Every structure is written in C-alpha cells, then in structure tokens.
Tab-separated table of N, CA, C and O in Angstrom:
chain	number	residue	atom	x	y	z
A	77	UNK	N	1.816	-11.187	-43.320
A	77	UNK	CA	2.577	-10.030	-43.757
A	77	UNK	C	4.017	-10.157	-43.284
A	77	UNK	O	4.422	-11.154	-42.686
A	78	UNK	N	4.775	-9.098	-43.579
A	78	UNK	CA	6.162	-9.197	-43.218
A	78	UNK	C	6.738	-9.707	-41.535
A	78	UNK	O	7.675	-10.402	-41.141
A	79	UNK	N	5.453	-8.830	-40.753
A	79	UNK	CA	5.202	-9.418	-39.331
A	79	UNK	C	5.245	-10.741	-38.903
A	79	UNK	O	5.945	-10.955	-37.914
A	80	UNK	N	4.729	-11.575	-39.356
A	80	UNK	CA	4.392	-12.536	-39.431
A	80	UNK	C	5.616	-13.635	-39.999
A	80	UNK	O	5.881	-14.719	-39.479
A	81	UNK	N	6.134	-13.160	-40.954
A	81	UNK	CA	7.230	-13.979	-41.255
A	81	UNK	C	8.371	-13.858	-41.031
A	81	UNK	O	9.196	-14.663	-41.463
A	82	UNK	N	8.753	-12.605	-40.148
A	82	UNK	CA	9.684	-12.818	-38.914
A	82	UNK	C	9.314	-13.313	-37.810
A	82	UNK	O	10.181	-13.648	-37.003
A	83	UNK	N	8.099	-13.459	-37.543
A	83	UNK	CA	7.869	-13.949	-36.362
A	83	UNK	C	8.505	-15.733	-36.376
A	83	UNK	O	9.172	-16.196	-35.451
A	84	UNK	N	8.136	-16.467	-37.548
A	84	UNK	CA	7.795	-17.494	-38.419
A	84	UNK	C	9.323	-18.020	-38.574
A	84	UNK	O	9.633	-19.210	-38.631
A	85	UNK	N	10.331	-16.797	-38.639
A	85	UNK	CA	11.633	-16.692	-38.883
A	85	UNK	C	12.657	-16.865	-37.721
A	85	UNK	O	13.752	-17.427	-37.709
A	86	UNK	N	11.925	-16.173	-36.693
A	86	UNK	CA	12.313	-16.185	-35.223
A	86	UNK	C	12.203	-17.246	-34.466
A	86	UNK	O	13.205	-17.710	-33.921
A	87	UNK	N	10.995	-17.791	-34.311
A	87	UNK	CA	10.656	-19.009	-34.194
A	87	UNK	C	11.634	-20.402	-34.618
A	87	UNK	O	11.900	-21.279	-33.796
A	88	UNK	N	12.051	-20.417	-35.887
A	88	UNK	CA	12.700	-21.212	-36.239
A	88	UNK	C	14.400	-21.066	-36.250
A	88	UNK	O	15.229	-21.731	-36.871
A	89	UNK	N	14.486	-20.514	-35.795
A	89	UNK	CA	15.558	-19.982	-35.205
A	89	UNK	C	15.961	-20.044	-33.957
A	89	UNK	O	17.126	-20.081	-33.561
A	90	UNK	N	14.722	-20.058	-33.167
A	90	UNK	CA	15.056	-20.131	-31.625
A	90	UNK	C	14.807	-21.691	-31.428
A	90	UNK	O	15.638	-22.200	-30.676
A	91	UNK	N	13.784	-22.626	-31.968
A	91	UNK	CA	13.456	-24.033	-32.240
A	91	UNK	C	14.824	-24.499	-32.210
A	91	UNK	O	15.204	-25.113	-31.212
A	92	UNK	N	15.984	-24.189	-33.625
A	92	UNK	CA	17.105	-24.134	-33.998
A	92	UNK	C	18.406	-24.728	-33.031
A	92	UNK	O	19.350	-25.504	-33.180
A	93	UNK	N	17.736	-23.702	-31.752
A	93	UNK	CA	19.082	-23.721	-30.826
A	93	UNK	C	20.029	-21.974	-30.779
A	93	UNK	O	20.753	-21.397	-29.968
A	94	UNK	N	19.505	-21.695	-32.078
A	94	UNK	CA	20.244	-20.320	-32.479
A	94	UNK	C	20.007	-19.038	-31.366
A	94	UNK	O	18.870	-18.949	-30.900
A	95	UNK	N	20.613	-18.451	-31.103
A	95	UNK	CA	20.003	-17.014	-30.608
A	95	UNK	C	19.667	-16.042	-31.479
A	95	UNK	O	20.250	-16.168	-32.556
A	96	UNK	N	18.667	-14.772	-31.378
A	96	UNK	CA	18.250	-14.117	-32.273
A	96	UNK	C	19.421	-12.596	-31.675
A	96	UNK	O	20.109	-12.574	-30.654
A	97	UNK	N	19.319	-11.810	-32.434
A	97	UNK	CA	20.221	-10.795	-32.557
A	97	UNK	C	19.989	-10.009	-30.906
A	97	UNK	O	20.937	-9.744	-30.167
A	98	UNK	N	18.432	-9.713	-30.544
A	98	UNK	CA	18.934	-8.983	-29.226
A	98	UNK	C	19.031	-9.750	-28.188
A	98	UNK	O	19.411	-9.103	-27.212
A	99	UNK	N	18.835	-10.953	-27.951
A	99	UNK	CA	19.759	-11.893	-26.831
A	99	UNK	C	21.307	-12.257	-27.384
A	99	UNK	O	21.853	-13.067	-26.635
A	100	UNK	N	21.927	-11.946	-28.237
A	100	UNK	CA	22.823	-11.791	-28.828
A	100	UNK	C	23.539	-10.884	-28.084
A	100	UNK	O	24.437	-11.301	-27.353
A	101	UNK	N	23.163	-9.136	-28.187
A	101	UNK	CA	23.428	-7.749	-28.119
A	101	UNK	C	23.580	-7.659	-26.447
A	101	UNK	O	24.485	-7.003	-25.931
A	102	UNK	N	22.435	-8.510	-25.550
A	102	UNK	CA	22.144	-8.021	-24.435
A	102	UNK	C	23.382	-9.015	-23.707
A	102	UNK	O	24.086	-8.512	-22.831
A	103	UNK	N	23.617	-10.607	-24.177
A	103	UNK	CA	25.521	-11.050	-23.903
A	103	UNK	C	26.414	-10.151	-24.097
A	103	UNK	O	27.404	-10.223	-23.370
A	104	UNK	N	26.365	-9.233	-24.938
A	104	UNK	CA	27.391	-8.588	-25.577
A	104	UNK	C	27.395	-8.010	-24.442
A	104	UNK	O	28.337	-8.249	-23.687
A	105	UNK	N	26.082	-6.876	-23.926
A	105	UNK	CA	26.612	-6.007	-23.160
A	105	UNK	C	26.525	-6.156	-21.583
A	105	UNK	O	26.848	-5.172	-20.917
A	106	UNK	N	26.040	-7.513	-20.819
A	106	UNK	CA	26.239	-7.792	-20.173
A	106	UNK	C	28.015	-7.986	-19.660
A	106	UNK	O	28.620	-7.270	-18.862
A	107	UNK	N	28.529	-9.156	-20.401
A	107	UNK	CA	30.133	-9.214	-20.342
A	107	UNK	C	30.874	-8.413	-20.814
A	107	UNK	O	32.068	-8.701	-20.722
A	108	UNK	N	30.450	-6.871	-21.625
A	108	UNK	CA	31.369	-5.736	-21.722
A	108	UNK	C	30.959	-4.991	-20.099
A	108	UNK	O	31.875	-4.458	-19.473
A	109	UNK	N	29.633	-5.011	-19.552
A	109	UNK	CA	29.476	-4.868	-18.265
A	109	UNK	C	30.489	-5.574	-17.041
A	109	UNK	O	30.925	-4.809	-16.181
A	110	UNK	N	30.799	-6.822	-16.986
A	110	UNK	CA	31.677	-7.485	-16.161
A	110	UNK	C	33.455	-7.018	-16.469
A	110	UNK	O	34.338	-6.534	-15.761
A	111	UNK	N	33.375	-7.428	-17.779
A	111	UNK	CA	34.986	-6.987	-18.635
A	111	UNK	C	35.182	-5.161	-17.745
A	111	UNK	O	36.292	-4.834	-17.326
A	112	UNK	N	34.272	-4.449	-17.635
A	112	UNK	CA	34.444	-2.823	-17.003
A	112	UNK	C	34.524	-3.190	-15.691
A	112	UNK	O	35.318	-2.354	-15.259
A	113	UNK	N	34.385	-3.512	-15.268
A	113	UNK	CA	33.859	-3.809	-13.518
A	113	UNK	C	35.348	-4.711	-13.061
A	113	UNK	O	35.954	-4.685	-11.990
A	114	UNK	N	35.547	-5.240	-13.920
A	114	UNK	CA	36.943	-6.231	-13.160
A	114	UNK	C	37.616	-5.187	-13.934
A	114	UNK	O	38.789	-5.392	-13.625
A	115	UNK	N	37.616	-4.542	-14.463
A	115	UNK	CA	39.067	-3.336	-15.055
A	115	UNK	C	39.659	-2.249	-14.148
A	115	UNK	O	40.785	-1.756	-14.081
A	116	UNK	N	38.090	-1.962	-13.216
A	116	UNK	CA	37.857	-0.833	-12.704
A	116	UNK	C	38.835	-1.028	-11.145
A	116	UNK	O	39.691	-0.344	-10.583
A	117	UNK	N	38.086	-2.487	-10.833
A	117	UNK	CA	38.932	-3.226	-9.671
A	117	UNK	C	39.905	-3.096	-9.909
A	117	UNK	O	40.431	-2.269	-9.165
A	118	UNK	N	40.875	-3.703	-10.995
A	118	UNK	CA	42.011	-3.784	-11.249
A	118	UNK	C	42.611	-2.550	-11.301
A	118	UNK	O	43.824	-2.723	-11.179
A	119	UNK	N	42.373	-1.518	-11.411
A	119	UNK	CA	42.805	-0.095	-11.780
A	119	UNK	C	42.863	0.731	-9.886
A	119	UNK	O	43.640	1.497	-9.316
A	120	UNK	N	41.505	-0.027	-9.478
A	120	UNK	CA	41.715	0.353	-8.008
A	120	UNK	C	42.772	-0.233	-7.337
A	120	UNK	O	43.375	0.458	-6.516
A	121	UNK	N	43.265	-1.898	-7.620
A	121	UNK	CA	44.042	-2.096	-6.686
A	121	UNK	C	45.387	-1.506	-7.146
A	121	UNK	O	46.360	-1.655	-6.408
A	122	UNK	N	45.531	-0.751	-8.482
A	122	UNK	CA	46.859	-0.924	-8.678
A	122	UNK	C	47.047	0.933	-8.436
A	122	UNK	O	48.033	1.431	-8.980
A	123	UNK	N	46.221	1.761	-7.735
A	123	UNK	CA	46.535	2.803	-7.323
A	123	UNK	C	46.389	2.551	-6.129
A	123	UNK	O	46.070	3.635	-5.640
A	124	UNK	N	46.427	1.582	-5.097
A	124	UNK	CA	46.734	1.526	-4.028
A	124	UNK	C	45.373	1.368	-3.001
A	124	UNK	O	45.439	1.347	-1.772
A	125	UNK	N	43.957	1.249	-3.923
A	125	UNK	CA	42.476	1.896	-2.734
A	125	UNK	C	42.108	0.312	-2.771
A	125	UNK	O	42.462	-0.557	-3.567
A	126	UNK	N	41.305	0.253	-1.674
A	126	UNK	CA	40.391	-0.875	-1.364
A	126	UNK	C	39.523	-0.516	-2.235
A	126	UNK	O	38.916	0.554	-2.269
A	127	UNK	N	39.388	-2.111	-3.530
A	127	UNK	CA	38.026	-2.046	-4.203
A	127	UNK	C	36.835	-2.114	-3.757
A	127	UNK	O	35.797	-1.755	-4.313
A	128	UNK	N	37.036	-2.739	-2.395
A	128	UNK	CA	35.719	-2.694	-1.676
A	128	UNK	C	35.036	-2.032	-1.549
A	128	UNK	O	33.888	-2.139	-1.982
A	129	UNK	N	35.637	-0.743	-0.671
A	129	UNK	CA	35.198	0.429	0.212
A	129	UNK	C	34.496	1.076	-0.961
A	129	UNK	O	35.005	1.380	-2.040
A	130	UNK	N	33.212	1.239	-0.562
A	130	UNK	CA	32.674	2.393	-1.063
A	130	UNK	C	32.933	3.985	-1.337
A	130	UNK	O	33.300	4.795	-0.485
A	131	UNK	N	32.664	4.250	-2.701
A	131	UNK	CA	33.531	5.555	-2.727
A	131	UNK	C	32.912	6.590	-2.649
A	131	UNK	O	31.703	6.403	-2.510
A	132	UNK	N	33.381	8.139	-2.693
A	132	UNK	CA	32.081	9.028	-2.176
A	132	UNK	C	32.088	9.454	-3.180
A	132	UNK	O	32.984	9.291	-4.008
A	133	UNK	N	30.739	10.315	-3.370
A	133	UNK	CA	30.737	10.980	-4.907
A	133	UNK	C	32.089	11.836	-5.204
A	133	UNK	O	32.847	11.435	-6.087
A	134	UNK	N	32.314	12.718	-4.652
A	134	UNK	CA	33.866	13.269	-5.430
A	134	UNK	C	34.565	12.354	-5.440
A	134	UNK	O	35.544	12.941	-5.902
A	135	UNK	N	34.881	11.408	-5.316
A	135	UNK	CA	36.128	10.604	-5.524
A	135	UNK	C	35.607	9.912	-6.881
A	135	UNK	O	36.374	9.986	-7.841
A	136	UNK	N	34.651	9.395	-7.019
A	136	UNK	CA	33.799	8.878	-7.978
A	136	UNK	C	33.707	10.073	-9.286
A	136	UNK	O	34.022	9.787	-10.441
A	137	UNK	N	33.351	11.072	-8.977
A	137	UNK	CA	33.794	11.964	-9.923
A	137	UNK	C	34.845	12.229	-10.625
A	137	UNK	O	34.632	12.367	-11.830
A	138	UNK	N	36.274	12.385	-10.145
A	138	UNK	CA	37.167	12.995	-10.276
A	138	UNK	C	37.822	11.481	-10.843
A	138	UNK	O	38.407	11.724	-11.899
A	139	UNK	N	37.885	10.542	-10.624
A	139	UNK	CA	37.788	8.967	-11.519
A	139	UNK	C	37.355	9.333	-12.673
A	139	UNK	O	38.179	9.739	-13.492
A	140	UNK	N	35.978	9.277	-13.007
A	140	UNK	CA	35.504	9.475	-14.190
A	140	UNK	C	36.377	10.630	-15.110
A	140	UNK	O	36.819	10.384	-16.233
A	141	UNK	N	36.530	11.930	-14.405
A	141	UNK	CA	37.062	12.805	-15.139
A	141	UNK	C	38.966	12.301	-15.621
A	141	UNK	O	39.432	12.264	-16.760
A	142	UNK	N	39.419	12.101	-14.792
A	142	UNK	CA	41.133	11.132	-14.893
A	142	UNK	C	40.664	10.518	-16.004
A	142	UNK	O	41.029	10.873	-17.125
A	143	UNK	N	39.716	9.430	-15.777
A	143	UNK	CA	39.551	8.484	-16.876
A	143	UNK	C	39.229	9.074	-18.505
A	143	UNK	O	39.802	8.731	-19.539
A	144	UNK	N	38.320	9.888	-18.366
A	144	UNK	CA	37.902	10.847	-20.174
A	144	UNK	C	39.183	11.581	-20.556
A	144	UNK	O	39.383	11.880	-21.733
A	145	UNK	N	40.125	11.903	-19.515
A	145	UNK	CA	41.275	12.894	-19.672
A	145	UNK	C	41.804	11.981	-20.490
A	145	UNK	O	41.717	12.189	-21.700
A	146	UNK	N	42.555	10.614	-19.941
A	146	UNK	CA	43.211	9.736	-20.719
A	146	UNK	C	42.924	9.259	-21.430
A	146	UNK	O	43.667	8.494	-22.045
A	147	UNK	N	41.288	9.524	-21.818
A	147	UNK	CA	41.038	8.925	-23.392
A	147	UNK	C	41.005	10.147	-24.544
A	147	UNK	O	41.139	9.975	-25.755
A	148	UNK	N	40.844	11.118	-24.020
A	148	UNK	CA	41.000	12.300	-24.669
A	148	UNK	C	43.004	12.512	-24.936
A	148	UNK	O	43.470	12.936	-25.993
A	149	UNK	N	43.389	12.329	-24.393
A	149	UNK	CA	45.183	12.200	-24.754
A	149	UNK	C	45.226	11.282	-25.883
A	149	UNK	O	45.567	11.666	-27.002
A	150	UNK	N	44.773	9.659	-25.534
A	150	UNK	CA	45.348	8.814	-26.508
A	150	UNK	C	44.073	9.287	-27.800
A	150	UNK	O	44.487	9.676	-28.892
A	151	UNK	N	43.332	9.245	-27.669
A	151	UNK	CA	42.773	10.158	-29.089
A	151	UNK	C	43.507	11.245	-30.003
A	151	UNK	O	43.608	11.315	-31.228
A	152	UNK	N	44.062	12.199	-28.817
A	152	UNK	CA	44.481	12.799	-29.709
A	152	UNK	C	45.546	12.607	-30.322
A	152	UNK	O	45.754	13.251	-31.350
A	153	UNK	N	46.447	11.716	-29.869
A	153	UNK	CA	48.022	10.950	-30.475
A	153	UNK	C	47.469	10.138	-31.355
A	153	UNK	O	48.053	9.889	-32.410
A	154	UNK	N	46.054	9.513	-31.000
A	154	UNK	CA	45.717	8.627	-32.419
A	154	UNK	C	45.641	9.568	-33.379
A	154	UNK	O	46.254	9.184	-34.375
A	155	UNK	N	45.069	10.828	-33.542
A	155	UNK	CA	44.843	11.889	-34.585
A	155	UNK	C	45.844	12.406	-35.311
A	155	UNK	O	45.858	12.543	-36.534
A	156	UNK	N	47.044	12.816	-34.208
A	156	UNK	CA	47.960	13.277	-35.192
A	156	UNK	C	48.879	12.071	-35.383
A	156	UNK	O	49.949	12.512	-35.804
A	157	UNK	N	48.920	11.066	-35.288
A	157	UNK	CA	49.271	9.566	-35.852
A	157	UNK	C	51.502	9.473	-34.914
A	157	UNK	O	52.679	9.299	-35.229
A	158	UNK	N	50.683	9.724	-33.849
A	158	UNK	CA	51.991	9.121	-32.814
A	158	UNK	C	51.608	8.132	-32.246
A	158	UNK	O	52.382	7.572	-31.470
A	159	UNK	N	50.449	7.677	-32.438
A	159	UNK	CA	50.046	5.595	-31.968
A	159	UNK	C	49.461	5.358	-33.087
A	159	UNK	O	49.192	6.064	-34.059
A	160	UNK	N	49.263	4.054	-32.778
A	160	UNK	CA	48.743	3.029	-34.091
A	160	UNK	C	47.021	3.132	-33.295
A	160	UNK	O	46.542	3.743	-32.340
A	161	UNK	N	46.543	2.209	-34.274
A	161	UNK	CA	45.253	1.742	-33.980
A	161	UNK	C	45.280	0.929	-32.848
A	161	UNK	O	44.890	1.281	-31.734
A	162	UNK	N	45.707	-0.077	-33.115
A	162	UNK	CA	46.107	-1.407	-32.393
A	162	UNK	C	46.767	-0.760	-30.791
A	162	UNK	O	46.333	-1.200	-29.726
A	163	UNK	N	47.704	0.173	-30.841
A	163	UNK	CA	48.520	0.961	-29.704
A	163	UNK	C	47.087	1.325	-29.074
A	163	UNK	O	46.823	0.869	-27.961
A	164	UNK	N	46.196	2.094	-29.714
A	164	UNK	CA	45.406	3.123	-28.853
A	164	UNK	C	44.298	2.263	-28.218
A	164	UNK	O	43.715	2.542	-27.171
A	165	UNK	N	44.024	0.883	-29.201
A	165	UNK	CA	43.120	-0.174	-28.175
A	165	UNK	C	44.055	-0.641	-27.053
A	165	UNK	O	43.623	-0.653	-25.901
A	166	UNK	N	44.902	-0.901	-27.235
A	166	UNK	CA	45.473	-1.773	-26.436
A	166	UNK	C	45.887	-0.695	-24.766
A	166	UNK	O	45.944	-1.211	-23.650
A	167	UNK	N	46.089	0.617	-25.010
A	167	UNK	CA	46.110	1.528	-24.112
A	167	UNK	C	44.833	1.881	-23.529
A	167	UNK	O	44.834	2.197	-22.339
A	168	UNK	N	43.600	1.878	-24.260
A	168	UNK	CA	42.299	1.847	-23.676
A	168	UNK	C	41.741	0.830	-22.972
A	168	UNK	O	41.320	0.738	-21.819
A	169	UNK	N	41.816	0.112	-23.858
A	169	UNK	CA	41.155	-0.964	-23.069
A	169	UNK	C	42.157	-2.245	-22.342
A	169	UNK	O	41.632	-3.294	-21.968
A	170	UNK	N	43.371	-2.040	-22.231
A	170	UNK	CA	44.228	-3.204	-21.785
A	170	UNK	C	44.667	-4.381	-22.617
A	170	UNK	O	44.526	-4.768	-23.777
A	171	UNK	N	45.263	-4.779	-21.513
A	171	UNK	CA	45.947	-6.125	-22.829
A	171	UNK	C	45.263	-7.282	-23.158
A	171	UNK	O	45.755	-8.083	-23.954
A	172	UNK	N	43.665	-7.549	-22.387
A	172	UNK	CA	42.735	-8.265	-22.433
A	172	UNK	C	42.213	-8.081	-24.208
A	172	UNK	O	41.822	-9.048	-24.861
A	173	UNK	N	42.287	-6.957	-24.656
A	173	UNK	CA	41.720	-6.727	-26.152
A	173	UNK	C	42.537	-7.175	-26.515
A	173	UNK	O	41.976	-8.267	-26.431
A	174	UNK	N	43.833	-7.519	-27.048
A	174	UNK	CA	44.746	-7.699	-27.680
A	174	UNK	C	45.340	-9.246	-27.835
A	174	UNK	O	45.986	-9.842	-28.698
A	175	UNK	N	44.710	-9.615	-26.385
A	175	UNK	CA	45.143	-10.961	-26.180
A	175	UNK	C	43.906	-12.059	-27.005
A	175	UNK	O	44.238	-13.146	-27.478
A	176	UNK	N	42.908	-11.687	-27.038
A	176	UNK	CA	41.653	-12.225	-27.251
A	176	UNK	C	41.700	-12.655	-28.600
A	176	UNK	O	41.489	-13.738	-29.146
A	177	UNK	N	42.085	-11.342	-29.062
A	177	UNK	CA	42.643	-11.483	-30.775
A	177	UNK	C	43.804	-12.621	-31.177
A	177	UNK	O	43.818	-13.050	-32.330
A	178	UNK	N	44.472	-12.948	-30.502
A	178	UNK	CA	45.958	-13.509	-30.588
A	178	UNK	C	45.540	-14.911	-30.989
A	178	UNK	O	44.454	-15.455	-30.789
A	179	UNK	N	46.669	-15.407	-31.624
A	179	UNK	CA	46.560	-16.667	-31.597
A	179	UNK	C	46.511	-18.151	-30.909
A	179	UNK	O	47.228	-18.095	-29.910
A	180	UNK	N	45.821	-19.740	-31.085
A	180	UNK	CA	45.832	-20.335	-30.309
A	180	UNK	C	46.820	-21.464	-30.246
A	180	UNK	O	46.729	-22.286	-31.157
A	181	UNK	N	47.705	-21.645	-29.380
A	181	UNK	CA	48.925	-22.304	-29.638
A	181	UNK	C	48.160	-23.928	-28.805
A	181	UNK	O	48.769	-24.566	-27.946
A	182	UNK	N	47.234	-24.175	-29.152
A	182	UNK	CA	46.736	-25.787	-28.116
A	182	UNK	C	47.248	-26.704	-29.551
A	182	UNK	O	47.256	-26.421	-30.750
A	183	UNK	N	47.636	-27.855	-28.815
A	183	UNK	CA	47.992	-29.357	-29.950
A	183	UNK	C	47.243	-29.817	-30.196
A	183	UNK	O	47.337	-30.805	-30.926
C-alpha cells in the first residue's frame, strides 16, 4: 500500500546517501538553535554582561520582553512601509542573514 512504498521510497533514498526531509528539518533547527545562542552571547557582550554568569529569572525575563518589544517596533515600520523587507531581516536577525545570501567572490 501507500505505506509501504514510502517506506520502499525512503529506503532508497537513505541507501542513496540522500537525507529524508525530517533529518533535514531537525539540521535546520538544530543550527537555527546554535545561530540563537551565539547571537544571544553576542548581544550579551555588547551590553556590557558576562555571557557566562548565569542569569536570574528577572533578568532573563525582562531580556525576553526588550527583545519582543524590538520586534514588535520593526514590525510595525515594516507595516506602515518605513523599512524594506530586506531592512527588517537584516535588523532582526543581524548581518549574518544578509551576508549568507551575498555573493561569492573565490577565483
């Protein structure tokens, strides 16, 4: 049955060398996991805190909330169209999105 010939499908696919879609999904969100985690660092050292030090829940809170504030701003400048698309990734997520996209200048 249809069972069976994805299985049949999968199989030859993984034989292949290929990856199937959710070891695919689970890279994806592993290294969007790391890509957050070195952002977060980076965001700590550049307000001045040890990334190290463990933080306490209100401080940890009031992060999170700073952080939705400023995505709730550039949303709404994306809405009434005072940034671009491209502006409002590149303000969210850093210049790591932008660069990725760019072109490759190797000989």
């Amino acid at each position: 049955t249809r069972e069976a010939a994805r299985q049949k499908r999968l199989a030859a696919e993984l034989a292949a060398g290929g990856k199937n879609a959710k070891q695919i999904k689970a890279e994806e969100k592993a290294a969007e996991r790391i890509r957050k985690s070195k952002e977060r660092r980076q965001t700590e050292i550049a307000k001045g805190r040890n990334p190290n030090k463990k933080k306490g829940k209100q401080a940890r809170i009031f992060d999170e909330w700073d952080e939705l504030a400023k995505e709730e701003r550039l949303y709404k400048k994306l809405k009434r169209n005072k940034i671009t698309k491209e502006e409002y990734d590149r303000l969210m997520y850093g210049e790591s999105k932008g660069a990725e996209s760019g072109s490759d200048d190797s000989d």
